[in-house]
Each structure stands twice: as structure tokens, then as C-alpha cells.
JSON list of C-alpha atoms in Angstrom, two decimals:
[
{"chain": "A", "resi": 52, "resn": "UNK", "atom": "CA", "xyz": [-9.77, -6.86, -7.06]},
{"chain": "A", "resi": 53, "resn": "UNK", "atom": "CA", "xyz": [-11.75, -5.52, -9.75]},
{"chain": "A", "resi": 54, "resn": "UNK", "atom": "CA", "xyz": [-10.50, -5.46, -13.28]},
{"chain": "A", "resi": 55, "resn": "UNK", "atom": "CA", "xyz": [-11.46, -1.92, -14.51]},
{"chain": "A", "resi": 56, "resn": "UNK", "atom": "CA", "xyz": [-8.93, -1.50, -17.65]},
{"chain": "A", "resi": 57, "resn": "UNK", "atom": "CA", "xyz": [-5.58, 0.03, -15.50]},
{"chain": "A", "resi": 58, "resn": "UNK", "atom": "CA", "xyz": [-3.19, -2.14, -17.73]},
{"chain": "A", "resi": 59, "resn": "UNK", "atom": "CA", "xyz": [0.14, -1.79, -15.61]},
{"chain": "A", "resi": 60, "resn": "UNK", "atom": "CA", "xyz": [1.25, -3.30, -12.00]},
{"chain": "A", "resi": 61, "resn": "UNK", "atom": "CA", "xyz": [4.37, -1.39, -10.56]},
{"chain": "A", "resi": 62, "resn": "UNK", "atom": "CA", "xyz": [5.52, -2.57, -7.43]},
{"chain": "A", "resi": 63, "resn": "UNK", "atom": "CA", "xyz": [2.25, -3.41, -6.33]},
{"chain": "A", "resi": 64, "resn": "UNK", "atom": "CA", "xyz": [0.36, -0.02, -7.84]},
{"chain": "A", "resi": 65, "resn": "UNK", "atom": "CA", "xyz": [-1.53, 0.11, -10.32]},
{"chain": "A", "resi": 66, "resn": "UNK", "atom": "CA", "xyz": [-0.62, 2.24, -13.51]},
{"chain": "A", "resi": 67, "resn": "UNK", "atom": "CA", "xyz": [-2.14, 4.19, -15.91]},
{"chain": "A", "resi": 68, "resn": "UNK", "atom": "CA", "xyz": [-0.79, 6.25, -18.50]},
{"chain": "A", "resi": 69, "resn": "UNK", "atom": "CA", "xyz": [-2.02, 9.42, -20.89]},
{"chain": "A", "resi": 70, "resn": "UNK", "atom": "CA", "xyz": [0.07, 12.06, -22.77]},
{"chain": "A", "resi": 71, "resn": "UNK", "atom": "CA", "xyz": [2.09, 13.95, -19.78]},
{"chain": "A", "resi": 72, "resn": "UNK", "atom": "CA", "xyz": [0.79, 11.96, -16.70]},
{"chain": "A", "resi": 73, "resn": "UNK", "atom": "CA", "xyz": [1.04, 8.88, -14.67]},
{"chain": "A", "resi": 74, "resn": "UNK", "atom": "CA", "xyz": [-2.17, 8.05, -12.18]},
{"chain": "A", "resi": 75, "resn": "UNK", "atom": "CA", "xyz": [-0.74, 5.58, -9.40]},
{"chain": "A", "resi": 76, "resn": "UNK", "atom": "CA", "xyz": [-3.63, 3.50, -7.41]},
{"chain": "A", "resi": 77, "resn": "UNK", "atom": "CA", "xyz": [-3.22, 1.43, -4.68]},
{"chain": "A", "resi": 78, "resn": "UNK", "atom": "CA", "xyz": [-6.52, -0.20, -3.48]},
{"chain": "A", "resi": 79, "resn": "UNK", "atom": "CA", "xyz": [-6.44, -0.97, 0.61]},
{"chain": "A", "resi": 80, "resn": "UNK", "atom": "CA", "xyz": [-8.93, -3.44, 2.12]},
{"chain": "A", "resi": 81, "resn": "UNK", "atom": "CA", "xyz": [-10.44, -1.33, 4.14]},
{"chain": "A", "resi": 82, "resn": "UNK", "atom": "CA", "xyz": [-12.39, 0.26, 1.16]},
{"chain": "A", "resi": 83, "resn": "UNK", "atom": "CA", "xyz": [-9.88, 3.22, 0.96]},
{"chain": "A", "resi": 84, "resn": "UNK", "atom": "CA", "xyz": [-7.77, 3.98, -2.47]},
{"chain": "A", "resi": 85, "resn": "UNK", "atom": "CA", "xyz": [-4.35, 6.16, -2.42]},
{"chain": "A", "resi": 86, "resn": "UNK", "atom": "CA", "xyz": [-3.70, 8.24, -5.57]},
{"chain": "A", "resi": 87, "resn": "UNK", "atom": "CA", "xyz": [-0.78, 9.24, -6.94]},
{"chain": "A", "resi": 88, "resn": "UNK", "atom": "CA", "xyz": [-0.25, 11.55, -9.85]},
{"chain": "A", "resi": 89, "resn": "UNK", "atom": "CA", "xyz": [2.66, 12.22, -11.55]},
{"chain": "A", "resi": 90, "resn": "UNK", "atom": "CA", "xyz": [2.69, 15.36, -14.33]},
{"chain": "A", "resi": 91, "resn": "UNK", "atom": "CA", "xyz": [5.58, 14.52, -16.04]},
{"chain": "A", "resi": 92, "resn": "UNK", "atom": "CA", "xyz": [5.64, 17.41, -18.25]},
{"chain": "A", "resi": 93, "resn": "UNK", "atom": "CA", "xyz": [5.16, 20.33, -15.66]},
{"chain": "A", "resi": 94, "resn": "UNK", "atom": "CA", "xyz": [7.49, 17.73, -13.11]},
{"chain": "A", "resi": 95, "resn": "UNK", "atom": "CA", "xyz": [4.93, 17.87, -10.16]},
{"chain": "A", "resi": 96, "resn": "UNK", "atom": "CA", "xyz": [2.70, 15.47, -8.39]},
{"chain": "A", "resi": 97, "resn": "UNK", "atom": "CA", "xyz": [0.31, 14.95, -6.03]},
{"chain": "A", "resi": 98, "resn": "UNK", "atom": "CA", "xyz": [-1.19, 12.43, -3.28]},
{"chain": "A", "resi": 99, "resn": "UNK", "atom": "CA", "xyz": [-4.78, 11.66, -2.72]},
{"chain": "A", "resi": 100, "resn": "UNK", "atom": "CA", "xyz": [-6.56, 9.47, -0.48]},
{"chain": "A", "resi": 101, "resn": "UNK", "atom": "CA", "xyz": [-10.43, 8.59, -1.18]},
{"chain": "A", "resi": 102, "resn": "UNK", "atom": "CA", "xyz": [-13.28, 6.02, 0.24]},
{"chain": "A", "resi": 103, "resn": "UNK", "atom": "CA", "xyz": [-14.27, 3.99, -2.62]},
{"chain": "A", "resi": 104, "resn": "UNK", "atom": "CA", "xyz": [-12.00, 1.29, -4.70]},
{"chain": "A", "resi": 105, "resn": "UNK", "atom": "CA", "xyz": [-12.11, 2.87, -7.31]},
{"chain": "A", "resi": 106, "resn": "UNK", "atom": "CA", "xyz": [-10.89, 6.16, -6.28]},
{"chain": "A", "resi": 107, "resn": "UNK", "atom": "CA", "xyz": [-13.82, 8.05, -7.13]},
{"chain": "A", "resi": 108, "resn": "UNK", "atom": "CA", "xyz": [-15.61, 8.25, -3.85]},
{"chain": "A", "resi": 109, "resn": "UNK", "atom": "CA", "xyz": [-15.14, 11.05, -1.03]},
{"chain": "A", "resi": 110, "resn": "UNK", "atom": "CA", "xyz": [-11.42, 12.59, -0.55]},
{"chain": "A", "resi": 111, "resn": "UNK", "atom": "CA", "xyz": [-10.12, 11.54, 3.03]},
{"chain": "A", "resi": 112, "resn": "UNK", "atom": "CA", "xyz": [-6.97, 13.36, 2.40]},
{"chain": "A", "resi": 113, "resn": "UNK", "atom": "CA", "xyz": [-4.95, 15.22, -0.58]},
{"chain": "A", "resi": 114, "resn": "UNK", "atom": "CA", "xyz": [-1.15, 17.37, -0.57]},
{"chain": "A", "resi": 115, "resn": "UNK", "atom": "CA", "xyz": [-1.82, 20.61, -0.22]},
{"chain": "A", "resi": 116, "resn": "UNK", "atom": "CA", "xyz": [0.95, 21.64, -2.32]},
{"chain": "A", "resi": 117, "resn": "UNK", "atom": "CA", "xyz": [2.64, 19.43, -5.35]},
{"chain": "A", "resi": 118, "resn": "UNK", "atom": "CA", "xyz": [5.67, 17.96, -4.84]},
{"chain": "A", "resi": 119, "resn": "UNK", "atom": "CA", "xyz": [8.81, 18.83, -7.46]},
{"chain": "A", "resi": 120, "resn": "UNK", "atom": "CA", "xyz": [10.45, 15.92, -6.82]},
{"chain": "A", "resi": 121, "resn": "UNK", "atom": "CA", "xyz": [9.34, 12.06, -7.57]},
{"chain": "A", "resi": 122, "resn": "UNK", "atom": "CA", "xyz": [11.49, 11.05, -4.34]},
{"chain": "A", "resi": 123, "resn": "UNK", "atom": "CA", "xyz": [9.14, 13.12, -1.84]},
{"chain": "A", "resi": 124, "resn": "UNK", "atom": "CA", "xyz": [6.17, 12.34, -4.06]},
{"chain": "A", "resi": 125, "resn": "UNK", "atom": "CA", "xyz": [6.17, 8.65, -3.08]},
{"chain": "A", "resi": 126, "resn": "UNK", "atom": "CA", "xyz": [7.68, 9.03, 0.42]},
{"chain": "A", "resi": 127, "resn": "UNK", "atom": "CA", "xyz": [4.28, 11.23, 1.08]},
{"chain": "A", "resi": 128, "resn": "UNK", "atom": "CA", "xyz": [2.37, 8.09, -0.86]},
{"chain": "A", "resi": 129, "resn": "UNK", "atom": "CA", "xyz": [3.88, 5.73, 1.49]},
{"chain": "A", "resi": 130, "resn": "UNK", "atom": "CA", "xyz": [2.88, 7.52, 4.44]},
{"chain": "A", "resi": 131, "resn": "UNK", "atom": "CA", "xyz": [-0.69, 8.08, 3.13]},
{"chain": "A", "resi": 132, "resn": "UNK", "atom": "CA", "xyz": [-0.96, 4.17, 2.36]},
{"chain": "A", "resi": 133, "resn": "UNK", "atom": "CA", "xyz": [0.51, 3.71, 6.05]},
{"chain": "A", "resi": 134, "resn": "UNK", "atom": "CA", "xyz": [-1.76, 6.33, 7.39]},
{"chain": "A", "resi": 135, "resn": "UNK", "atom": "CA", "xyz": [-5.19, 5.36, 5.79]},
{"chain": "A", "resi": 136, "resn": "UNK", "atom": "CA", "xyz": [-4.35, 1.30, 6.17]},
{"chain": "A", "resi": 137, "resn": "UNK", "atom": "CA", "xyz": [-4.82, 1.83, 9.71]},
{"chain": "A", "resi": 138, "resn": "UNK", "atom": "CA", "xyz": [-8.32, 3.35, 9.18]},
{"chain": "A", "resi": 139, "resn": "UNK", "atom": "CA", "xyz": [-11.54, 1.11, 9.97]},
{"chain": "A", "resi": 140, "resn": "UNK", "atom": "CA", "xyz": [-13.65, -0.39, 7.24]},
{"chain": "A", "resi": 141, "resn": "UNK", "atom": "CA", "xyz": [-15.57, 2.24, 5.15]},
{"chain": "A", "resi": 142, "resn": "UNK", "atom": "CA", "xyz": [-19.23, 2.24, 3.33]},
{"chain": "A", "resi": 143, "resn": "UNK", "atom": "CA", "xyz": [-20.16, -1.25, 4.52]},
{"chain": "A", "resi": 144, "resn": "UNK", "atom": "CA", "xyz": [-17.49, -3.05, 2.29]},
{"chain": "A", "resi": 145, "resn": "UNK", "atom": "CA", "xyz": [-16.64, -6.43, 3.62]},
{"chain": "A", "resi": 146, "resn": "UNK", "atom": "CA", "xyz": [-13.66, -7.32, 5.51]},
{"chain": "A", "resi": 147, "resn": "UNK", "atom": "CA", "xyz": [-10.61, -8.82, 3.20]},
{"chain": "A", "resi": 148, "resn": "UNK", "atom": "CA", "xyz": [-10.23, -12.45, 3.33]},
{"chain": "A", "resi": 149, "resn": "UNK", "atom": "CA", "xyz": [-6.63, -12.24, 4.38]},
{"chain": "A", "resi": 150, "resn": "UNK", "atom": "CA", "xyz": [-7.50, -11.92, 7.87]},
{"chain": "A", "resi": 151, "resn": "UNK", "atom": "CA", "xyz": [-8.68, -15.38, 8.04]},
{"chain": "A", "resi": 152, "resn": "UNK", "atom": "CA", "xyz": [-5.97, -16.75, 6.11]},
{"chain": "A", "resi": 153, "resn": "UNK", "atom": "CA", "xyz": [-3.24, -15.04, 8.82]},
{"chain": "A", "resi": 154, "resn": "UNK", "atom": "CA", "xyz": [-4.95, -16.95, 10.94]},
{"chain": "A", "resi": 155, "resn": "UNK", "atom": "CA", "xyz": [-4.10, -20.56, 9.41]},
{"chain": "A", "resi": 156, "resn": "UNK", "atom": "CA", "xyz": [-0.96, -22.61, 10.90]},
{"chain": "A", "resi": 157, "resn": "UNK", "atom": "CA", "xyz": [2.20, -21.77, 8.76]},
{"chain": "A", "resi": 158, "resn": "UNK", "atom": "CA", "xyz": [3.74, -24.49, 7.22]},
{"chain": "A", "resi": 159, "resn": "UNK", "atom": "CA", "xyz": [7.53, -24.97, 7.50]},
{"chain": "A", "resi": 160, "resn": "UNK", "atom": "CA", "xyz": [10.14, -22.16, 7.69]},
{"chain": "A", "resi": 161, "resn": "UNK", "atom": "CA", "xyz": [9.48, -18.94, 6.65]},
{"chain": "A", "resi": 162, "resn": "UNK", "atom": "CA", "xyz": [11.47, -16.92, 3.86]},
{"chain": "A", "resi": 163, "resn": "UNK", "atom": "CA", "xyz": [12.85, -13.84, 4.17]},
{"chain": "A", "resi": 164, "resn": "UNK", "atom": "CA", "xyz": [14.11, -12.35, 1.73]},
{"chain": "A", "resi": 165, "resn": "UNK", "atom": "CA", "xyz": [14.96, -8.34, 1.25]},
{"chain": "A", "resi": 166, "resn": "UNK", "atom": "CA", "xyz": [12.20, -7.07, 3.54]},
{"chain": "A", "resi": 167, "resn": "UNK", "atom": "CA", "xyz": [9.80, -9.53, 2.55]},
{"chain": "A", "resi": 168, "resn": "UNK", "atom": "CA", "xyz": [8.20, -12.59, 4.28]},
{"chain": "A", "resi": 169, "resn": "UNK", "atom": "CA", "xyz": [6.81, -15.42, 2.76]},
{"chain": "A", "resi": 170, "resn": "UNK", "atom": "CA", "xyz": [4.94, -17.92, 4.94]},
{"chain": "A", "resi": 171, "resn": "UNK", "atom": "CA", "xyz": [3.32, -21.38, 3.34]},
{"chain": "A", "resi": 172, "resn": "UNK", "atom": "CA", "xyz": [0.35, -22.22, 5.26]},
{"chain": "A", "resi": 173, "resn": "UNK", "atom": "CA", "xyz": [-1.18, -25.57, 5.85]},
{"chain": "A", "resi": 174, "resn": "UNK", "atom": "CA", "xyz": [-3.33, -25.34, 3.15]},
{"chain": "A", "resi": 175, "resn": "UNK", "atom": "CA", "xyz": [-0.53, -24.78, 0.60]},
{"chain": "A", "resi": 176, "resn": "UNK", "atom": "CA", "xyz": [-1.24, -21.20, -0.31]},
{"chain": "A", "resi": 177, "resn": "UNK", "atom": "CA", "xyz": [1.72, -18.64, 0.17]},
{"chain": "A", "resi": 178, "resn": "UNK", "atom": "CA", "xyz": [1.41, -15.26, 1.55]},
{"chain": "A", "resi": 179, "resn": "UNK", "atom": "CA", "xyz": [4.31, -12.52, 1.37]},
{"chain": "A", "resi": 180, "resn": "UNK", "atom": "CA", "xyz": [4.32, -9.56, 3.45]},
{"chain": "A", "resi": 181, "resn": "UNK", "atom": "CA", "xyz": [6.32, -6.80, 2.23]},
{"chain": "A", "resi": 182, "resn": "UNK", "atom": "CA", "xyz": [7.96, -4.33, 5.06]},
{"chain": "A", "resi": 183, "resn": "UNK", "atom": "CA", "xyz": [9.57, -1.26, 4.42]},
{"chain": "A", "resi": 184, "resn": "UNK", "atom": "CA", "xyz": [13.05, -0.61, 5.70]},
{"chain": "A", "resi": 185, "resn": "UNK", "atom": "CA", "xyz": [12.05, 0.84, 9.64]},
{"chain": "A", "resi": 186, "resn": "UNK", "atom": "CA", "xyz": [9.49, -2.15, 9.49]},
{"chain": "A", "resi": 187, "resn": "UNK", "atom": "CA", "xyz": [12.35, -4.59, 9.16]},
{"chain": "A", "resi": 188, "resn": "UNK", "atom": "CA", "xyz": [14.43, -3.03, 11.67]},
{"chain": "A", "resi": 189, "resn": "UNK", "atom": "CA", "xyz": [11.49, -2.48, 14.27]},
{"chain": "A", "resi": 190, "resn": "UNK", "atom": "CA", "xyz": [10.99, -6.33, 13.45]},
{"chain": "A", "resi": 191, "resn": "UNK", "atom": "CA", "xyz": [14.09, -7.27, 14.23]},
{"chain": "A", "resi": 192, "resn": "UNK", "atom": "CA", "xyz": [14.11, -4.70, 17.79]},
{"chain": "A", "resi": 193, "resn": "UNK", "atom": "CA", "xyz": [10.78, -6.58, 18.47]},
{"chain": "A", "resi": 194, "resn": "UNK", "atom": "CA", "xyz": [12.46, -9.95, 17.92]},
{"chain": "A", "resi": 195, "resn": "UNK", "atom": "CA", "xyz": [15.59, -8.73, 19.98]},
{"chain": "A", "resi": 196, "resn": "UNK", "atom": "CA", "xyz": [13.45, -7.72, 22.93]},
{"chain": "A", "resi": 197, "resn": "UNK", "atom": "CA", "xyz": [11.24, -11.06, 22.74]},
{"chain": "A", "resi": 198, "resn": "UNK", "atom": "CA", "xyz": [14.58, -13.39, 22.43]},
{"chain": "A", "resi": 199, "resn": "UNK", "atom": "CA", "xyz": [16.12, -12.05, 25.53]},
{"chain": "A", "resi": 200, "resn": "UNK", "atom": "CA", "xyz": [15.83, -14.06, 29.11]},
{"chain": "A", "resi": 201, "resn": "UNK", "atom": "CA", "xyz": [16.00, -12.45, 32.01]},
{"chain": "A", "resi": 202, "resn": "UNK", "atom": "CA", "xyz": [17.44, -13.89, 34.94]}
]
């Protein structure tokens, strides 16, 4: 990740701050950047979706109308960051060296804790995956379905 002054990490999104606003950015591997902007003052915000990691490059996606209410505002930004995470590799970036790191042995049990995983690999590094509340219950369907033996 590059280090371009955004002095705040909130639950995983970067924060900046000026007189009356709040700029949300949330940098995806696959070259894409989701933007959320909060006008405190006037109570309204906005989603945005753009190639480019620093969120200046070509708009993929943006609200069409601003949201009144900081509860839709970030269950839109969730579904833009689901949305534009399943989109392929933009502008010739290189792939994210997670993928290869998925692919090591895990280590042990794994933790679960609250919607989150955390797997020690082989190596000794930890990875946590994060799932949102239907992710945890689709996991748990999933492992259901897989558990079961037919007869």
C-alpha cells in the first residue's frame, strides 16, 4: 500500500478529514478504489468507485443520488466494495501477493472469532479474513451442506 498522507485507518478504510467532510478509501487489489464521502454539515454522502489506487483514475461507478442517512451510505459502500472486488485486474497492475499466500498449508486450528478468520500458515505469517454477517451464515450453510453423509 502506498503511503500518500491519509492519516486515519477505520475499520479497514482509510480516513481523511477537512472542515465539513470525511473522504473514506478503500484500496482493492484488483487496482480499483471505493470512495466514500461523508458531508457532515449538509448530512449527505456519496459512493464512488474508480480504476486507479489512488482514486483519481476513471469512475467505474458513483450514487446517483446522495444518501441522508450514514446507515444507507455505507450499506451502498459495502456493496460497491463487494461489487467491484469481483472485477478483473485493471491498467496492468500486478496481481496481490495474497493469492499465493492462500495457497500455503495452514498451520494448526483456525480462529474464529466474530465473523473473522484467522489462519497461521506454515511459514508463521497470519492472515484474517473478515466476513460480513450473510458471509458467515452462507459459510456456515456451505459447511452444513459439505458435513452431511448421505446414505
Amino acid at each position: 500500500m502506498v503511503d500518500d498522507g491519509w492519516p486515519e485507518v477505520v475499520q479497514g478504510w482509510e480516513l481523511a478529514r477537512s472542515p465539513g467532510r470525511e473522504t473514506y478509501r478503500r484500496r482493492l487489489a484488483n487496482n480499483v478504489t471505493v470512495l466514500v464521502i461523508w458531508e457532515s454539515v449538509a448530512g449527505v454522502g456519496r459512493v464512488k468507485a474508480r480504476v486507479g489506487s489512488s482514486g483519481l483514475g476513471r469512475e467505474l461507478t458513483c450514487s446517483r443520488a446522495d444518501f441522508r442517512d450514514r446507515e444507507s451510505l455505507w450499506t451502498a459502500a459495502w456493496c460497491v466494495v463487494e461489487m467491484a472486488a469481483n472485477l478483473p485486474l485493471f491498467e496492468g497492475e500486478r496481481e496481490s501477493s495474497a493469492e499465493s499466500l492462500v495457497r500455503e498449508p495452514v498451520a494448526g486450528s483456525v480462529e474464529v472469532d466474530a465473523g473473522a478468520l484467522t489462519f497461521t500458515l506454515v511459514s508463521g505469517r497470519a492472515v484474517t479474513v473478515e466476513l460480513s454477517g450473510e458471509q458467515v451464515a452462507e459459510l456456515v450453510r456451505g459447511l452444513g451442506v459439505a458435513g452431511r453423509v448421505e446414505a
